[in-house]
Amino acid sequence: MKKSLLKIALVFTVLLVGSNAFAQDFQGKAYYMSKTTMDLDEFGGRDMSPERKKQIQERMKSFLEKVYILTFNKEESIYKEDEKLEAPGGGGRGFGGFGSSLTGGPKYKNVKTKELIQDQEFFGKQFLIKDELKNLEWKMGTETKQIGNYTCFKATATKTVDEFDFRSFRPRGRGNDEKKDEEKAKDSTKSGDETSKSDNPMDEIEVPKTIEVVAWYTPQIPINQGPGDYWGLPGLILEINADRTTILCTKIVLNPEEKEDIDKPTKGDEVTQAEYNEIITKKMEEMREMYGGRGGRGGRGGGRRN
């Protein structure tokens, strides 16, 4: 009990010191490394040779490991990828042309007006996804850890997952019934029932409805901001652990000499997230019809287990 009270007192002390230090208008930059793990064995990689598996992992690295920059002030932020030249044959545009739709462009947040605006390209067309900034129901903890020069506190929440969030993609029907599912697939192959499975690779994938999120924030930077669409804590979020993805702050610059304008994205057809997901779904239906006329070859390698 005494330890908990001491930690709570520490939170308030840090908050007071931080608030005084940031009383004047300022701007900051936080650099984040985002890494998503993906087990190829879950997506039909068990039968691959080690060399082939290594090749695919290298191609996927640029898609699963990225560096982002969060530029922020007291009310606004813009979160965008620190783009570098991609090596020839890189996997950043993979997943059958869905790469750009899954990673997204600059994301603008305004914690005062509750605006969330995403710059998004999909199959060569520009969209502007506008939605209300939704807060997670954070459960504040007293556990602390050091990230760089900053004392961080733990908070947890349950988050609803977007149906096209590639970071939580899973093979459909795996888990406890994995063995049974594999046996059915083998029986189907033996009987020559190849056409009974969908030729759209996305049909082999599912996304959980919710995931548990662990955040580490520092009251030393009393800004209600964080990476991606995360926010809502009494301090800048320096680390996020969400399902298979870890987002870790590696560098912070406060009051840089050359300040940047935090402008809202403005180009593209304005849609909500729900409308944008509907557009993706329709495109998938078109691709399903296209793959359907190829005798099942279009879906090979997209999660089918032979």
mmCIF file of C-alpha atoms in Angstrom:
data_model
loop_
_atom_site.group_PDB
_atom_site.id
_atom_site.type_symbol
_atom_site.label_atom_id
_atom_site.label_comp_id
_atom_site.label_asym_id
_atom_site.label_seq_id
_atom_site.Cartn_x
_atom_site.Cartn_y
_atom_site.Cartn_z
ATOM 1 C CA MET A 1 0.000 0.000 0.000
ATOM 2 C CA LYS A 2 2.805 2.412 0.923
ATOM 3 C CA LYS A 3 4.628 1.678 -2.340
ATOM 4 C CA SER A 4 1.453 2.382 -4.355
ATOM 5 C CA LEU A 5 0.909 5.691 -2.550
ATOM 6 C CA LEU A 6 4.526 6.688 -3.180
ATOM 7 C CA LYS A 7 4.183 5.942 -6.903
ATOM 8 C CA ILE A 8 0.923 7.895 -7.142
ATOM 9 C CA ALA A 9 2.634 10.819 -5.393
ATOM 10 C CA LEU A 10 5.479 10.542 -7.915
ATOM 11 C CA VAL A 11 2.989 10.785 -10.792
ATOM 12 C CA PHE A 12 1.556 14.050 -9.451
ATOM 13 C CA THR A 13 5.045 15.453 -8.775
ATOM 14 C CA VAL A 14 6.186 14.698 -12.310
ATOM 15 C CA LEU A 15 2.961 16.163 -13.703
ATOM 16 C CA LEU A 16 3.456 19.431 -11.815
ATOM 17 C CA VAL A 17 7.091 19.743 -12.880
ATOM 18 C CA GLY A 18 6.208 18.884 -16.475
ATOM 19 C CA SER A 19 3.320 21.359 -16.621
ATOM 20 C CA ASN A 20 5.574 24.191 -15.438
ATOM 21 C CA ALA A 21 8.280 23.269 -17.927
ATOM 22 C CA PHE A 22 5.825 23.321 -20.831
ATOM 23 C CA ALA A 23 3.787 26.358 -19.823
ATOM 24 C CA GLN A 24 4.714 28.229 -23.003
ATOM 25 C CA ASP A 25 3.758 27.287 -26.527
ATOM 26 C CA PHE A 26 6.165 24.734 -27.944
ATOM 27 C CA GLN A 27 6.659 21.990 -30.508
ATOM 28 C CA GLY A 28 8.307 18.598 -30.338
ATOM 29 C CA LYS A 29 9.301 15.602 -32.438
ATOM 30 C CA ALA A 30 9.303 11.970 -31.398
ATOM 31 C CA TYR A 31 10.845 9.219 -33.516
ATOM 32 C CA TYR A 32 9.318 5.739 -33.272
ATOM 33 C CA MET A 33 10.405 2.306 -34.464
ATOM 34 C CA SER A 34 7.401 0.127 -35.306
ATOM 35 C CA LYS A 35 7.893 -3.622 -35.608
ATOM 36 C CA THR A 36 5.264 -6.281 -36.332
ATOM 37 C CA THR A 37 6.105 -9.970 -36.042
ATOM 38 C CA MET A 38 4.574 -12.470 -38.437
ATOM 39 C CA ASP A 39 5.149 -16.226 -38.344
ATOM 40 C CA LEU A 40 5.353 -17.556 -41.886
ATOM 41 C CA ASP A 41 4.561 -21.066 -40.626
ATOM 42 C CA GLU A 42 1.043 -19.847 -39.859
ATOM 43 C CA PHE A 43 0.610 -18.778 -43.484
ATOM 44 C CA GLY A 44 1.631 -21.992 -45.200
ATOM 45 C CA GLY A 45 5.376 -21.601 -44.667
ATOM 46 C CA ARG A 46 5.949 -24.983 -43.021
ATOM 47 C CA ASP A 47 6.725 -26.611 -46.361
ATOM 48 C CA MET A 48 9.066 -23.825 -47.529
ATOM 49 C CA SER A 49 12.801 -24.336 -47.695
ATOM 50 C CA PRO A 50 14.863 -22.233 -45.223
ATOM 51 C CA GLU A 51 16.287 -20.255 -48.151
ATOM 52 C CA ARG A 52 12.836 -19.433 -49.557
ATOM 53 C CA LYS A 53 11.540 -18.497 -46.109
ATOM 54 C CA LYS A 54 14.513 -16.164 -45.571
ATOM 55 C CA GLN A 55 13.888 -14.476 -48.931
ATOM 56 C CA ILE A 56 10.251 -13.786 -48.069
ATOM 57 C CA GLN A 57 11.152 -12.508 -44.589
ATOM 58 C CA GLU A 58 13.643 -10.062 -46.108
ATOM 59 C CA ARG A 59 11.038 -8.804 -48.574
ATOM 60 C CA MET A 60 8.495 -8.356 -45.800
ATOM 61 C CA LYS A 61 10.923 -6.527 -43.516
ATOM 62 C CA SER A 62 10.351 -3.135 -45.131
ATOM 63 C CA PHE A 63 6.606 -3.688 -44.716
ATOM 64 C CA LEU A 64 6.694 -4.879 -41.101
ATOM 65 C CA GLU A 65 9.475 -2.672 -39.727
ATOM 66 C CA LYS A 66 9.145 1.083 -40.172
ATOM 67 C CA VAL A 67 10.312 4.353 -38.625
ATOM 68 C CA TYR A 68 7.731 7.083 -37.961
ATOM 69 C CA ILE A 69 7.986 10.697 -36.849
ATOM 70 C CA LEU A 70 5.369 12.321 -34.608
ATOM 71 C CA THR A 71 5.455 16.122 -34.794
ATOM 72 C CA PHE A 72 3.302 17.639 -32.051
ATOM 73 C CA ASN A 73 2.249 20.668 -30.041
ATOM 74 C CA LYS A 74 -0.254 20.898 -27.200
ATOM 75 C CA GLU A 75 -3.304 20.231 -29.379
ATOM 76 C CA GLU A 76 -2.212 18.851 -32.747
ATOM 77 C CA SER A 77 0.072 16.194 -34.145
ATOM 78 C CA ILE A 78 1.009 14.658 -37.468
ATOM 79 C CA TYR A 79 2.322 11.085 -37.593
ATOM 80 C CA LYS A 80 4.056 9.981 -40.782
ATOM 81 C CA GLU A 81 6.540 7.434 -42.015
ATOM 82 C CA ASP A 82 10.188 8.431 -42.253
ATOM 83 C CA GLU A 83 10.416 7.265 -45.840
ATOM 84 C CA LYS A 84 13.633 5.846 -47.214
ATOM 85 C CA LEU A 85 14.456 4.491 -50.641
ATOM 86 C CA GLU A 86 13.186 0.938 -50.823
ATOM 87 C CA ALA A 87 15.521 -1.755 -52.141
ATOM 88 C CA PRO A 88 14.578 -3.339 -55.502
ATOM 89 C CA GLY A 89 12.042 -6.109 -54.956
ATOM 90 C CA GLY A 90 11.098 -4.789 -51.518
ATOM 91 C CA GLY A 91 7.807 -5.861 -49.996
ATOM 92 C CA GLY A 92 6.373 -2.463 -49.080
ATOM 93 C CA ARG A 93 3.698 -2.732 -51.755
ATOM 94 C CA GLY A 94 2.963 -6.387 -51.266
ATOM 95 C CA PHE A 95 -0.223 -8.282 -50.456
ATOM 96 C CA GLY A 96 -1.407 -8.264 -54.061
ATOM 97 C CA GLY A 97 -1.516 -4.464 -54.380
ATOM 98 C CA PHE A 98 -3.086 -3.875 -50.964
ATOM 99 C CA GLY A 99 0.189 -2.681 -49.412
ATOM 100 C CA SER A 100 -0.548 1.023 -49.745
ATOM 101 C CA SER A 101 -4.036 0.627 -48.294
ATOM 102 C CA LEU A 102 -2.748 -1.240 -45.257
ATOM 103 C CA THR A 103 0.104 1.056 -44.242
ATOM 104 C CA GLY A 104 -1.466 4.475 -44.797
ATOM 105 C CA GLY A 105 -0.088 7.977 -45.210
ATOM 106 C CA PRO A 106 0.270 10.913 -42.770
ATOM 107 C CA LYS A 107 -2.185 10.834 -39.856
ATOM 108 C CA TYR A 108 -3.377 14.091 -38.255
ATOM 109 C CA LYS A 109 -4.852 14.273 -34.744
ATOM 110 C CA ASN A 110 -6.367 17.224 -32.891
ATOM 111 C CA VAL A 111 -7.105 16.332 -29.267
ATOM 112 C CA LYS A 112 -9.090 19.553 -28.714
ATOM 113 C CA THR A 113 -11.506 19.250 -31.645
ATOM 114 C CA LYS A 114 -11.321 15.405 -31.655
ATOM 115 C CA GLU A 115 -10.403 15.312 -35.336
ATOM 116 C CA LEU A 116 -8.667 12.336 -36.933
ATOM 117 C CA ILE A 117 -7.644 12.705 -40.577
ATOM 118 C CA GLN A 118 -5.735 10.071 -42.571
ATOM 119 C CA ASP A 119 -4.097 10.664 -45.936
ATOM 120 C CA GLN A 120 -4.597 7.432 -47.853
ATOM 121 C CA GLU A 121 -3.794 6.080 -51.317
ATOM 122 C CA PHE A 122 -5.528 2.981 -52.628
ATOM 123 C CA PHE A 123 -4.883 1.502 -56.073
ATOM 124 C CA GLY A 124 -3.715 4.844 -57.433
ATOM 125 C CA LYS A 125 -6.616 6.869 -55.999
ATOM 126 C CA GLN A 126 -6.242 9.402 -53.183
ATOM 127 C CA PHE A 127 -8.604 9.394 -50.194
ATOM 128 C CA LEU A 128 -9.006 11.580 -47.129
ATOM 129 C CA ILE A 129 -10.329 9.501 -44.250
ATOM 130 C CA LYS A 130 -12.050 11.759 -41.698
ATOM 131 C CA ASP A 131 -13.404 10.474 -38.416
ATOM 132 C CA GLU A 132 -13.901 11.451 -34.815
ATOM 133 C CA LEU A 133 -10.887 10.821 -32.608
ATOM 134 C CA LYS A 134 -11.988 8.034 -30.280
ATOM 135 C CA ASN A 135 -10.449 7.550 -26.872
ATOM 136 C CA LEU A 136 -9.602 4.234 -25.309
ATOM 137 C CA GLU A 137 -10.770 3.488 -21.800
ATOM 138 C CA TRP A 138 -7.314 3.478 -20.255
ATOM 139 C CA LYS A 139 -6.717 1.746 -16.925
ATOM 140 C CA MET A 140 -3.968 3.642 -15.164
ATOM 141 C CA GLY A 141 -1.306 1.644 -13.348
ATOM 142 C CA THR A 142 1.448 2.522 -10.913
ATOM 143 C CA GLU A 143 4.136 0.377 -12.534
ATOM 144 C CA THR A 144 7.035 2.402 -13.942
ATOM 145 C CA LYS A 145 10.036 1.908 -16.199
ATOM 146 C CA GLN A 146 12.707 4.067 -17.759
ATOM 147 C CA ILE A 147 12.702 4.761 -21.510
ATOM 148 C CA GLY A 148 15.745 6.838 -22.353
ATOM 149 C CA ASN A 149 15.800 9.822 -19.998
ATOM 150 C CA TYR A 150 12.099 9.595 -19.202
ATOM 151 C CA THR A 151 10.200 7.920 -16.379
ATOM 152 C CA CYS A 152 7.189 6.160 -17.869
ATOM 153 C CA PHE A 153 3.995 4.827 -16.316
ATOM 154 C CA LYS A 154 1.948 1.883 -17.492
ATOM 155 C CA ALA A 155 -1.621 2.027 -18.803
ATOM 156 C CA THR A 156 -3.714 -0.718 -20.387
ATOM 157 C CA ALA A 157 -6.822 -0.807 -22.570
ATOM 158 C CA THR A 158 -8.912 -3.042 -24.816
ATOM 159 C CA LYS A 159 -9.002 -1.813 -28.404
ATOM 160 C CA THR A 160 -11.412 -2.652 -31.215
ATOM 161 C CA VAL A 161 -9.421 -3.729 -34.271
ATOM 162 C CA ASP A 162 -10.086 -2.397 -37.749
ATOM 163 C CA GLU A 163 -11.017 -5.245 -40.100
ATOM 164 C CA PHE A 164 -8.155 -4.369 -42.474
ATOM 165 C CA ASP A 165 -5.426 -3.873 -39.874
ATOM 166 C CA PHE A 166 -2.705 -6.123 -41.324
ATOM 167 C CA ARG A 167 -0.806 -6.109 -38.010
ATOM 168 C CA SER A 168 -3.386 -8.502 -36.544
ATOM 169 C CA PHE A 169 -3.951 -10.718 -39.592
ATOM 170 C CA ARG A 170 -4.304 -14.416 -38.718
ATOM 171 C CA PRO A 171 -4.938 -17.506 -40.829
ATOM 172 C CA ARG A 172 -8.627 -18.296 -40.670
ATOM 173 C CA GLY A 173 -9.592 -21.353 -38.641
ATOM 174 C CA ARG A 174 -6.222 -21.828 -36.904
ATOM 175 C CA GLY A 175 -5.764 -22.029 -33.150
ATOM 176 C CA ASN A 176 -7.270 -24.896 -31.139
ATOM 177 C CA ASP A 177 -8.706 -26.590 -34.215
ATOM 178 C CA GLU A 178 -5.455 -26.263 -36.173
ATOM 179 C CA LYS A 179 -4.870 -29.995 -36.571
ATOM 180 C CA LYS A 180 -8.469 -30.640 -37.589
ATOM 181 C CA ASP A 181 -8.278 -27.799 -40.130
ATOM 182 C CA GLU A 182 -5.106 -29.226 -41.691
ATOM 183 C CA GLU A 183 -6.673 -32.665 -41.973
ATOM 184 C CA LYS A 184 -9.699 -31.204 -43.757
ATOM 185 C CA ALA A 185 -7.415 -29.361 -46.172
ATOM 186 C CA LYS A 186 -5.520 -32.588 -46.946
ATOM 187 C CA ASP A 187 -8.740 -34.525 -47.508
ATOM 188 C CA SER A 188 -9.963 -31.765 -49.799
ATOM 189 C CA THR A 189 -6.752 -31.937 -51.825
ATOM 190 C CA LYS A 190 -6.895 -35.716 -52.121
ATOM 191 C CA SER A 191 -10.441 -35.608 -53.418
ATOM 192 C CA GLY A 192 -9.473 -32.996 -55.982
ATOM 193 C CA ASP A 193 -11.807 -30.445 -54.438
ATOM 194 C CA GLU A 194 -9.509 -27.487 -55.160
ATOM 195 C CA THR A 195 -12.290 -25.231 -56.372
ATOM 196 C CA SER A 196 -14.197 -25.469 -53.063
ATOM 197 C CA LYS A 197 -11.677 -23.109 -51.452
ATOM 198 C CA SER A 198 -11.830 -19.426 -52.255
ATOM 199 C CA ASP A 199 -9.305 -18.124 -54.765
ATOM 200 C CA ASN A 200 -9.123 -14.783 -52.978
ATOM 201 C CA PRO A 201 -6.101 -14.871 -50.577
ATOM 202 C CA MET A 202 -7.837 -12.422 -48.223
ATOM 203 C CA ASP A 203 -10.507 -15.056 -47.542
ATOM 204 C CA GLU A 204 -7.820 -17.122 -45.793
ATOM 205 C CA ILE A 205 -7.281 -14.310 -43.272
ATOM 206 C CA GLU A 206 -9.211 -13.145 -40.228
ATOM 207 C CA VAL A 207 -8.753 -10.339 -37.708
ATOM 208 C CA PRO A 208 -9.658 -10.504 -33.987
ATOM 209 C CA LYS A 209 -12.418 -8.142 -32.886
ATOM 210 C CA THR A 210 -10.404 -6.745 -29.971
ATOM 211 C CA ILE A 211 -6.817 -6.771 -28.712
ATOM 212 C CA GLU A 212 -5.163 -5.811 -25.431
ATOM 213 C CA VAL A 213 -2.955 -2.727 -25.540
ATOM 214 C CA VAL A 214 -0.179 -1.797 -23.103
ATOM 215 C CA ALA A 215 1.058 1.806 -23.220
ATOM 216 C CA TRP A 216 3.969 3.502 -21.457
ATOM 217 C CA TYR A 217 3.642 7.290 -21.159
ATOM 218 C CA THR A 218 5.740 9.991 -19.532
ATOM 219 C CA PRO A 219 4.212 12.885 -17.569
ATOM 220 C CA GLN A 220 7.564 14.656 -18.065
ATOM 221 C CA ILE A 221 6.172 15.618 -21.462
ATOM 222 C CA PRO A 222 2.559 16.506 -20.495
ATOM 223 C CA ILE A 223 1.150 16.212 -24.006
ATOM 224 C CA ASN A 224 -2.016 14.246 -24.724
ATOM 225 C CA GLN A 225 -0.481 12.579 -27.788
ATOM 226 C CA GLY A 226 1.059 9.339 -28.985
ATOM 227 C CA PRO A 227 1.968 7.308 -32.093
ATOM 228 C CA GLY A 228 -0.675 6.393 -34.670
ATOM 229 C CA ASP A 229 -4.210 6.861 -33.341
ATOM 230 C CA TYR A 230 -3.114 6.372 -29.723
ATOM 231 C CA TRP A 231 -3.642 9.261 -27.316
ATOM 232 C CA GLY A 232 -5.611 10.134 -24.175
ATOM 233 C CA LEU A 233 -2.995 9.766 -21.426
ATOM 234 C CA PRO A 234 -1.513 12.510 -19.196
ATOM 235 C CA GLY A 235 1.799 12.443 -21.003
ATOM 236 C CA LEU A 236 3.406 11.575 -24.327
ATOM 237 C CA ILE A 237 3.145 7.841 -25.096
ATOM 238 C CA LEU A 238 6.651 6.474 -25.662
ATOM 239 C CA GLU A 239 5.830 2.800 -26.135
ATOM 240 C CA ILE A 240 2.874 0.733 -27.349
ATOM 241 C CA ASN A 241 2.542 -3.046 -27.227
ATOM 242 C CA ALA A 242 -0.524 -4.133 -29.184
ATOM 243 C CA ASP A 243 -0.971 -7.733 -30.246
ATOM 244 C CA ARG A 244 2.009 -8.502 -32.530
ATOM 245 C CA THR A 245 3.168 -4.895 -32.868
ATOM 246 C CA THR A 246 5.580 -2.901 -30.725
ATOM 247 C CA ILE A 247 6.013 0.843 -31.268
ATOM 248 C CA LEU A 248 8.977 2.283 -29.346
ATOM 249 C CA CYS A 249 10.179 5.887 -29.166
ATOM 250 C CA THR A 250 13.909 6.068 -29.922
ATOM 251 C CA LYS A 251 14.493 9.825 -29.960
ATOM 252 C CA ILE A 252 12.783 13.018 -28.770
ATOM 253 C CA VAL A 253 13.533 16.588 -29.829
ATOM 254 C CA LEU A 254 11.767 19.375 -27.933
ATOM 255 C CA ASN A 255 11.512 22.904 -29.326
ATOM 256 C CA PRO A 256 13.606 22.305 -32.452
ATOM 257 C CA GLU A 257 15.234 25.370 -33.986
ATOM 258 C CA GLU A 258 13.300 24.901 -37.210
ATOM 259 C CA LYS A 259 9.646 24.332 -36.414
ATOM 260 C CA GLU A 260 7.292 22.642 -38.856
ATOM 261 C CA ASP A 261 3.712 23.526 -39.655
ATOM 262 C CA ILE A 262 1.306 20.839 -38.488
ATOM 263 C CA ASP A 263 -1.127 21.010 -41.390
ATOM 264 C CA LYS A 264 -4.203 18.887 -41.908
ATOM 265 C CA PRO A 265 -4.071 16.619 -44.977
ATOM 266 C CA THR A 266 -6.424 18.077 -47.593
ATOM 267 C CA LYS A 267 -6.021 16.081 -50.816
ATOM 268 C CA GLY A 268 -8.311 13.230 -51.819
ATOM 269 C CA ASP A 269 -11.938 12.150 -51.791
ATOM 270 C CA GLU A 270 -13.350 12.627 -48.288
ATOM 271 C CA VAL A 271 -14.704 9.441 -46.682
ATOM 272 C CA THR A 272 -15.202 7.983 -43.216
ATOM 273 C CA GLN A 273 -13.281 4.902 -42.104
ATOM 274 C CA ALA A 274 -16.395 2.768 -42.562
ATOM 275 C CA GLU A 275 -16.871 4.085 -46.109
ATOM 276 C CA TYR A 276 -13.223 3.468 -46.920
ATOM 277 C CA ASN A 277 -13.448 -0.119 -45.662
ATOM 278 C CA GLU A 278 -16.463 -0.607 -47.914
ATOM 279 C CA ILE A 279 -14.400 0.598 -50.885
ATOM 280 C CA ILE A 280 -11.687 -1.955 -50.035
ATOM 281 C CA THR A 281 -14.313 -4.702 -49.720
ATOM 282 C CA LYS A 282 -15.750 -3.912 -53.162
ATOM 283 C CA LYS A 283 -12.263 -3.983 -54.676
ATOM 284 C CA MET A 284 -11.689 -7.370 -53.086
ATOM 285 C CA GLU A 285 -14.906 -8.621 -54.674
ATOM 286 C CA GLU A 286 -13.626 -7.470 -58.063
ATOM 287 C CA MET A 287 -10.350 -9.300 -57.471
ATOM 288 C CA ARG A 288 -12.261 -12.389 -56.351
ATOM 289 C CA GLU A 289 -14.050 -12.484 -59.708
ATOM 290 C CA MET A 290 -10.768 -11.958 -61.530
ATOM 291 C CA TYR A 291 -9.013 -14.748 -59.618
ATOM 292 C CA GLY A 292 -12.028 -17.011 -60.014
ATOM 293 C CA GLY A 293 -11.445 -17.358 -63.728
ATOM 294 C CA ARG A 294 -7.909 -18.681 -63.368
ATOM 295 C CA GLY A 295 -8.581 -22.181 -62.223
ATOM 296 C CA GLY A 296 -7.493 -21.503 -58.664
ATOM 297 C CA ARG A 297 -3.992 -20.251 -59.522
ATOM 298 C CA GLY A 298 -4.628 -16.718 -58.359
ATOM 299 C CA GLY A 299 -5.002 -17.749 -54.716
ATOM 300 C CA ARG A 300 -1.845 -19.905 -54.544
ATOM 301 C CA GLY A 301 0.578 -18.733 -51.891
ATOM 302 C CA GLY A 302 -1.982 -16.522 -50.154
ATOM 303 C CA GLY A 303 -2.448 -18.715 -47.121
ATOM 304 C CA ARG A 304 -3.654 -21.924 -48.824
ATOM 305 C CA ARG A 305 -2.273 -25.036 -47.184
ATOM 306 C CA ASN A 306 -1.403 -27.768 -49.657
#
